CSV table of C-alpha atoms and ligand atoms in Angstrom, one decimal:
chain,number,residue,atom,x,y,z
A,25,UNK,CA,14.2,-2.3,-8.3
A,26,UNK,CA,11.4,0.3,-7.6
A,27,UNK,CA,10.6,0.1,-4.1
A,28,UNK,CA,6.8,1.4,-2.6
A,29,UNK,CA,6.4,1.2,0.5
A,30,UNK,CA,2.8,1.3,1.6
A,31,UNK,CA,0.9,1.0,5.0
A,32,UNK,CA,-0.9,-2.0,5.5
A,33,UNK,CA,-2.2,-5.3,3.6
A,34,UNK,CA,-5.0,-3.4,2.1
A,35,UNK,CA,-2.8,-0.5,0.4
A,36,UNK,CA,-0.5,-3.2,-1.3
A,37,UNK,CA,-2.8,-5.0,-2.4
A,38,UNK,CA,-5.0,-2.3,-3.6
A,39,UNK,CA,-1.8,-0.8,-5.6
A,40,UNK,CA,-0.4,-4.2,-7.0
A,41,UNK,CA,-4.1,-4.7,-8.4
A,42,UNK,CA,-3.6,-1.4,-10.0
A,43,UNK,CA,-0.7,-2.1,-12.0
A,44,UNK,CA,-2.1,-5.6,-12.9
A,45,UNK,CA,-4.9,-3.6,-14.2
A,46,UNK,CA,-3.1,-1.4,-16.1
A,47,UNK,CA,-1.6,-4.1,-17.8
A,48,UNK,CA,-4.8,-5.5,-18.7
A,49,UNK,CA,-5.7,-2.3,-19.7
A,50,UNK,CA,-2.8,-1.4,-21.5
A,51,UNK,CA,-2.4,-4.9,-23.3
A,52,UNK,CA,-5.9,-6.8,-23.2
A,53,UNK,CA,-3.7,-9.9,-24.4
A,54,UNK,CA,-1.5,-10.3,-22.0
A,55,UNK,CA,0.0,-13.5,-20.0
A,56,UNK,CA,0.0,-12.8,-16.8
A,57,UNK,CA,2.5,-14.8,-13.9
A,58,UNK,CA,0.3,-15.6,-11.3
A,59,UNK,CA,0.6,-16.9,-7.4
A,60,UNK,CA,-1.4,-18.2,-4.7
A,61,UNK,CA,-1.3,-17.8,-0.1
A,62,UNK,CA,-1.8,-15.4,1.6
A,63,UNK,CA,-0.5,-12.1,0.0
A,64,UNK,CA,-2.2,-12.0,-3.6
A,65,UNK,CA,-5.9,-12.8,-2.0
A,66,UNK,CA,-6.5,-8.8,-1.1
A,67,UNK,CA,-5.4,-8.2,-4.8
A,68,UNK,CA,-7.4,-10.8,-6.4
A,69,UNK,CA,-10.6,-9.2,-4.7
A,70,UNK,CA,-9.9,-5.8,-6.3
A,71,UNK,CA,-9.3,-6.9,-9.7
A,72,UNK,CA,-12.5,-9.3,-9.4
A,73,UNK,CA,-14.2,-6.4,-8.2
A,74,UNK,CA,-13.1,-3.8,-10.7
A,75,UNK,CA,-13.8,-6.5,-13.4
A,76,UNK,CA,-17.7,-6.2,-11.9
A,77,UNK,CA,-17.4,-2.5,-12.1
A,78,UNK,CA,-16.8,-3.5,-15.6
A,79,UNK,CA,-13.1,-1.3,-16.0
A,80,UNK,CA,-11.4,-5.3,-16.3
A,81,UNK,CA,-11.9,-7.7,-19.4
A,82,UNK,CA,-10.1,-10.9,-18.9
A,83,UNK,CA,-11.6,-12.4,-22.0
A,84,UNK,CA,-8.0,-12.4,-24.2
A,85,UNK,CA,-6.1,-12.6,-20.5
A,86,UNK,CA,-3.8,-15.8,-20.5
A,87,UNK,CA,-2.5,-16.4,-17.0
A,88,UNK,CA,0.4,-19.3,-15.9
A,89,UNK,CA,0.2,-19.6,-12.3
A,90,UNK,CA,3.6,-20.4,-10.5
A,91,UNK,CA,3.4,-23.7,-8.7
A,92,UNK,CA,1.5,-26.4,-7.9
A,93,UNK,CA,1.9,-29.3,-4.9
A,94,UNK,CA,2.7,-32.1,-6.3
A,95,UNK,CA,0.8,-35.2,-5.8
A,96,UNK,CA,-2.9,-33.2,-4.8
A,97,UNK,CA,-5.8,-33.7,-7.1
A,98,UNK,CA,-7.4,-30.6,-8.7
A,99,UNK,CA,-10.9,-31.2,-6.6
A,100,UNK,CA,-8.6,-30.6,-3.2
A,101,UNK,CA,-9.8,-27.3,-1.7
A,102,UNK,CA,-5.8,-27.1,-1.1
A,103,UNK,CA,-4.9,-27.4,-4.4
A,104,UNK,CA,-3.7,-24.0,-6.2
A,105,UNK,CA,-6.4,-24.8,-9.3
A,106,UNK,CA,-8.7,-24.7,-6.5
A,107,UNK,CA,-7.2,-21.6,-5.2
A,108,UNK,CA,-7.0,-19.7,-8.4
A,109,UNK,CA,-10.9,-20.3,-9.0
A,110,UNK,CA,-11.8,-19.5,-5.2
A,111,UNK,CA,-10.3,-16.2,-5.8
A,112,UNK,CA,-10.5,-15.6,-9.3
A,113,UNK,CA,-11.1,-17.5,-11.9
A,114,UNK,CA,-14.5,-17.9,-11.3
A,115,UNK,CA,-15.2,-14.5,-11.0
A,116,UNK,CA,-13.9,-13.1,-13.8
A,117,UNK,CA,-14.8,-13.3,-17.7
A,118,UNK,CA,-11.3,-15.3,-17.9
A,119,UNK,CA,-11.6,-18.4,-20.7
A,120,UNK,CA,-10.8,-21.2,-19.0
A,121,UNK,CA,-8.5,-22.8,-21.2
A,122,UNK,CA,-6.5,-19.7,-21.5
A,123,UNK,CA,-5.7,-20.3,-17.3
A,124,UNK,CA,-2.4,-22.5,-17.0
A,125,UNK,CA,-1.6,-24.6,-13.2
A,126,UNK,CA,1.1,-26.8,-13.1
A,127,UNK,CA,-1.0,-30.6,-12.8
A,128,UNK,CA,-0.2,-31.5,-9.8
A,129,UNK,CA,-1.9,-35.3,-10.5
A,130,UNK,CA,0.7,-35.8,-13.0
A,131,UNK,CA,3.1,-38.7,-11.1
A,132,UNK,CA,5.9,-38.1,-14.7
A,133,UNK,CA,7.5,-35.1,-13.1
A,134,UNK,CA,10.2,-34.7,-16.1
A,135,UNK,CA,7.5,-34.3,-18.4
A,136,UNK,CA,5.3,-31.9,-16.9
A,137,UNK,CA,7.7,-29.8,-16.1
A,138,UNK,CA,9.3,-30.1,-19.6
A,139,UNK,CA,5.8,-29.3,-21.2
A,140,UNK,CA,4.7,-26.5,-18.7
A,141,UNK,CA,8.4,-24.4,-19.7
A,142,UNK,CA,7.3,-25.2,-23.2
A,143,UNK,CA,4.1,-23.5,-22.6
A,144,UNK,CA,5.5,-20.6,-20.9
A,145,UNK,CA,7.6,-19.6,-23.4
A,146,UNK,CA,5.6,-20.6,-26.1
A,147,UNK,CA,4.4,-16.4,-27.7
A,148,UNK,CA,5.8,-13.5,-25.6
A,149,UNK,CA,5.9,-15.7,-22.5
A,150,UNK,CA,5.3,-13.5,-18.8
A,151,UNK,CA,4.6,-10.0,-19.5
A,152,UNK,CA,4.0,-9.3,-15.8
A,153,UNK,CA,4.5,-11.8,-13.0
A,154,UNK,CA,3.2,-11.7,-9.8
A,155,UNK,CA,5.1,-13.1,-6.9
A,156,UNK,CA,4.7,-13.1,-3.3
A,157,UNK,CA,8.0,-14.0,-1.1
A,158,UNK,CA,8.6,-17.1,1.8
A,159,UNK,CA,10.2,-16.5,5.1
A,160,UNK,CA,13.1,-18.3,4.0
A,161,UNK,CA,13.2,-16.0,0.3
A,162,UNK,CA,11.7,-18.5,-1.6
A,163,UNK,CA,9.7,-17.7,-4.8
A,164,UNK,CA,7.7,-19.9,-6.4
A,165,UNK,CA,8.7,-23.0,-4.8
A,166,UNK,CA,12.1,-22.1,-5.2
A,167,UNK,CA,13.5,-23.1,-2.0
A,168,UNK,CA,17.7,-21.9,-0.8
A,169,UNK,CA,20.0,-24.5,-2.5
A,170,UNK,CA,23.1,-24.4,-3.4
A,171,UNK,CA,22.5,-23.1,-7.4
A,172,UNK,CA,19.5,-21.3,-9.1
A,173,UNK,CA,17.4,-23.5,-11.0
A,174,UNK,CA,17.0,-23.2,-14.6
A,175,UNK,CA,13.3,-24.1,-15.8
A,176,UNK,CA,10.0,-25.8,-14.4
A,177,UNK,CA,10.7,-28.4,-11.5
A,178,UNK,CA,9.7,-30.5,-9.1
A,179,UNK,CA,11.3,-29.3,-5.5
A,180,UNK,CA,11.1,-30.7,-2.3
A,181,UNK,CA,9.3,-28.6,0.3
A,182,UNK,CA,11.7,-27.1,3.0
A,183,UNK,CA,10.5,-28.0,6.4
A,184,UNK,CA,9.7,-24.1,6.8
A,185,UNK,CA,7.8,-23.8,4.7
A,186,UNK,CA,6.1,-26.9,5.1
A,187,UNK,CA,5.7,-25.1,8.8
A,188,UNK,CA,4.2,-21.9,7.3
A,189,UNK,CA,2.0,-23.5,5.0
A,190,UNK,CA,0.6,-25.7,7.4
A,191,UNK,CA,-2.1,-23.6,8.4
A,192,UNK,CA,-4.2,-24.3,5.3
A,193,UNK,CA,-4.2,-27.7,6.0
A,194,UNK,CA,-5.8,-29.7,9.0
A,195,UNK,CA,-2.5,-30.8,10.1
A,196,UNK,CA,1.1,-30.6,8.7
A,197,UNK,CA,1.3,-34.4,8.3
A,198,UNK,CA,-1.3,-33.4,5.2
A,199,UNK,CA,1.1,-30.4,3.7
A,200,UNK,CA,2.2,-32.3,0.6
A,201,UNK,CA,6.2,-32.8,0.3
A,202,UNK,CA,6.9,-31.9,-3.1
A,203,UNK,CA,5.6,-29.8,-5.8
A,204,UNK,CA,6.2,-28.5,-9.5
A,205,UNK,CA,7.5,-25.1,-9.8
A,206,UNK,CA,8.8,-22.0,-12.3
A,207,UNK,CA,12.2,-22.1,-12.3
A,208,UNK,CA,14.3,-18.9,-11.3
A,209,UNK,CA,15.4,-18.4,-15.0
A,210,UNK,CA,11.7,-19.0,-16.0
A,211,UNK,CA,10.5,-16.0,-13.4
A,212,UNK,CA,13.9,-14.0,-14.6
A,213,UNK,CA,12.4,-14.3,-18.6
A,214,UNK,CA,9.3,-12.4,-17.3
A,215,UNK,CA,9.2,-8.9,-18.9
A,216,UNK,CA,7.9,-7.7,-15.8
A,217,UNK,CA,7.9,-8.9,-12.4
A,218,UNK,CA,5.8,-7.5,-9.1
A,219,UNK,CA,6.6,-9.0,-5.6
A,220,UNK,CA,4.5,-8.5,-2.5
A,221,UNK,CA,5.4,-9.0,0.7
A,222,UNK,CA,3.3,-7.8,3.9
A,223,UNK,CA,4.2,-8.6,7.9
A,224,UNK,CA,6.8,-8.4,10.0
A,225,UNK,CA,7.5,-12.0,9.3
A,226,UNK,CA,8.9,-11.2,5.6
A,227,UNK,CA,11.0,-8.3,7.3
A,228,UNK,CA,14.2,-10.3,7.2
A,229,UNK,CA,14.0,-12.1,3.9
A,230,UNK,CA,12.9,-9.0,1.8
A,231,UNK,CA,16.2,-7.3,3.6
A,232,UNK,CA,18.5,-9.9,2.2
A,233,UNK,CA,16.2,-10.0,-1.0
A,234,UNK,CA,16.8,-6.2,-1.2
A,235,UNK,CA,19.6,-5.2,0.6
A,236,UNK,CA,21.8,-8.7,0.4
A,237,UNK,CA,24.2,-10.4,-2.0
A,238,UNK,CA,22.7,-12.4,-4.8
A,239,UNK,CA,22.8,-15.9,-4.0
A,240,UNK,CA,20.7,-19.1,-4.3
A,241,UNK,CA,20.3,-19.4,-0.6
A,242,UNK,CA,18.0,-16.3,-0.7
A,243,UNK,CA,16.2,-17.0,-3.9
A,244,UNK,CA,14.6,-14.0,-4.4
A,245,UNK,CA,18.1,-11.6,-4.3
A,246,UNK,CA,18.1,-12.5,-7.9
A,247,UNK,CA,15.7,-10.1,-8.9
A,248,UNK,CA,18.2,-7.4,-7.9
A,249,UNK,CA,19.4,-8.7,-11.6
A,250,UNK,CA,16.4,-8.0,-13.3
A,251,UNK,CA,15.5,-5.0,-15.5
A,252,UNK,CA,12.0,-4.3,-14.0
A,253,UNK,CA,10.6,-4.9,-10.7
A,254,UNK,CA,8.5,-3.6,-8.7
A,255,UNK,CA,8.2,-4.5,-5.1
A,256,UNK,CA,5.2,-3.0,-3.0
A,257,UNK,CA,5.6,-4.2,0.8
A,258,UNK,CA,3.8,-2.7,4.3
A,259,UNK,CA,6.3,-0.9,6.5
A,260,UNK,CA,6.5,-3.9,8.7
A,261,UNK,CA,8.1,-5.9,5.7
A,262,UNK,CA,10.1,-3.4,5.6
A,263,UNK,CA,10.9,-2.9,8.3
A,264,UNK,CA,14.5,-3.4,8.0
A,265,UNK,CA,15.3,-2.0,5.3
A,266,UNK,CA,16.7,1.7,5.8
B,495,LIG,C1,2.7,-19.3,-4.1
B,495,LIG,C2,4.1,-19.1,-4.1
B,495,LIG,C3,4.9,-18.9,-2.9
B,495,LIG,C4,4.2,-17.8,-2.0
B,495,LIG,C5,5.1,-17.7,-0.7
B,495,LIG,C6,4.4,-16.7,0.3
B,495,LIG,O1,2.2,-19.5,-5.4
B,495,LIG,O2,4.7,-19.2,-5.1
B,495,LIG,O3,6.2,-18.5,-3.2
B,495,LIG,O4,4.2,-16.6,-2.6
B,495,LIG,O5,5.2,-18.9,0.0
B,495,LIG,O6,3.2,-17.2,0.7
B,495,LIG,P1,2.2,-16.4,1.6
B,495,LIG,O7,1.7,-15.3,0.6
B,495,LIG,O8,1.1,-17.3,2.0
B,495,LIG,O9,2.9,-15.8,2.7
């Protein structure tokens, strides 16, 4: 794991939108792993504002986004689709059919999640995924259990993050219960992967991420078994980590 510690929000993001950029640069046909919340929004704005300074082209760009609630139509403002164009989709000279969101309308979880691995995995698969990282060490919506899953699937929201994601919504009641997500052996087959974490309220789950034994109950310790990450983090999410 390469560890950069940087500052504040704004110096993360600015330097994760960097090496995103260099991918695009590097590779113009890449597939990128994308998430949504809060962390990735400060990196979204710098590559849709380098792509207006015209140093991005996202025409050949394939992304797969991470997760999707389950059970939310496409149209809901709280939807990740919704999210992904918000911030960058719809700035961007991305295709639109080259963009890939779990569909969260789809009832036959088995199936989309069968076809969405498919599709991930279908070419090169990830070439550089972006993650961001829950209180409780969740990626994606991979939330502790007892094993790692596999592949694509539908999960059950933890209650905190049901809590932490609540804030998007008018009230919790409205945080969906479920959704469709990468799998931690999907995320593990990315060539690349780049986890953010800013705040003080990450400090304790990017410790054990970093610092901790691998295990399932803090999803995220299993990148200490990848070949290539990169995490970028504020000194307050690192704060514990000495
Ligand atoms: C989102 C995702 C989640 C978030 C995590 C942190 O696509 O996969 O794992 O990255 O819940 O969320 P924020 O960034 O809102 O703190």
């Amino acid at each position: 794991m390469k560890i950069y510690k940087v500052s504040n929000y704004h110096e993360m993001s600015k330097k994760a939108a960097s090496i995103l950029a260099a991918q695009i640069v590097a590779d113009p046909k890449s597939t990128l792993g994308l998430a949504t919340g809060s962390t990735p929004i400060g990196t979204y704005e710098f590559l849709c504002k380098w792509y207006q300074e015209g140093i991005l082209d996202f025409s050949q760009i394939k992304t797969m986004n991470l997760d999707e609630y389950k059970g939310i139509k496409r149209e809901n403002s709280q939807s990740y689709y919704h999210f992904m164009k918000e911030h960058l989709f719809d700035h961007v000279n991305i295709k639109e059919e080259n963009t890939h969101i779990p569909d969260g309308e789809c009832e036959d979880a088995n199936t989309i999640c069968r076809e969405y691995e498919k599709l991930i995995q279908k070419g090169n698969g990830v070439d550089l995924q972006l993650l961001g990282i829950g209180r409780n060490g969740h990626i994606g919506f991979n939330e502790p259990a007892e094993t790692f899953a596999r592949e694509c699937h539908c999960v059950t929201l933890a209650q905190s993050t049901i809590e932490a994601n609540k804030r998007f919504f008018e009230k919790a009641e409205d945080v969906p219960r479920q959704a469709y997500t990468m799998g931690i052996g999907t995320i593990m087959k990315a060539e690349k992967i780049l986890l953010l974490a800013s705040g003080e309220d990450k400090a304790e789950a990017l410790y054990q991420t970093i610092c901790g034994p691998v295990t399932p109950k803090v999803p995220a310790s299993i990148l200490q078994f990848h070949k290539n990450v990169i995490v970028i983090a504020d000194e307050a999410a690192l704060s514990k980590v000495k």
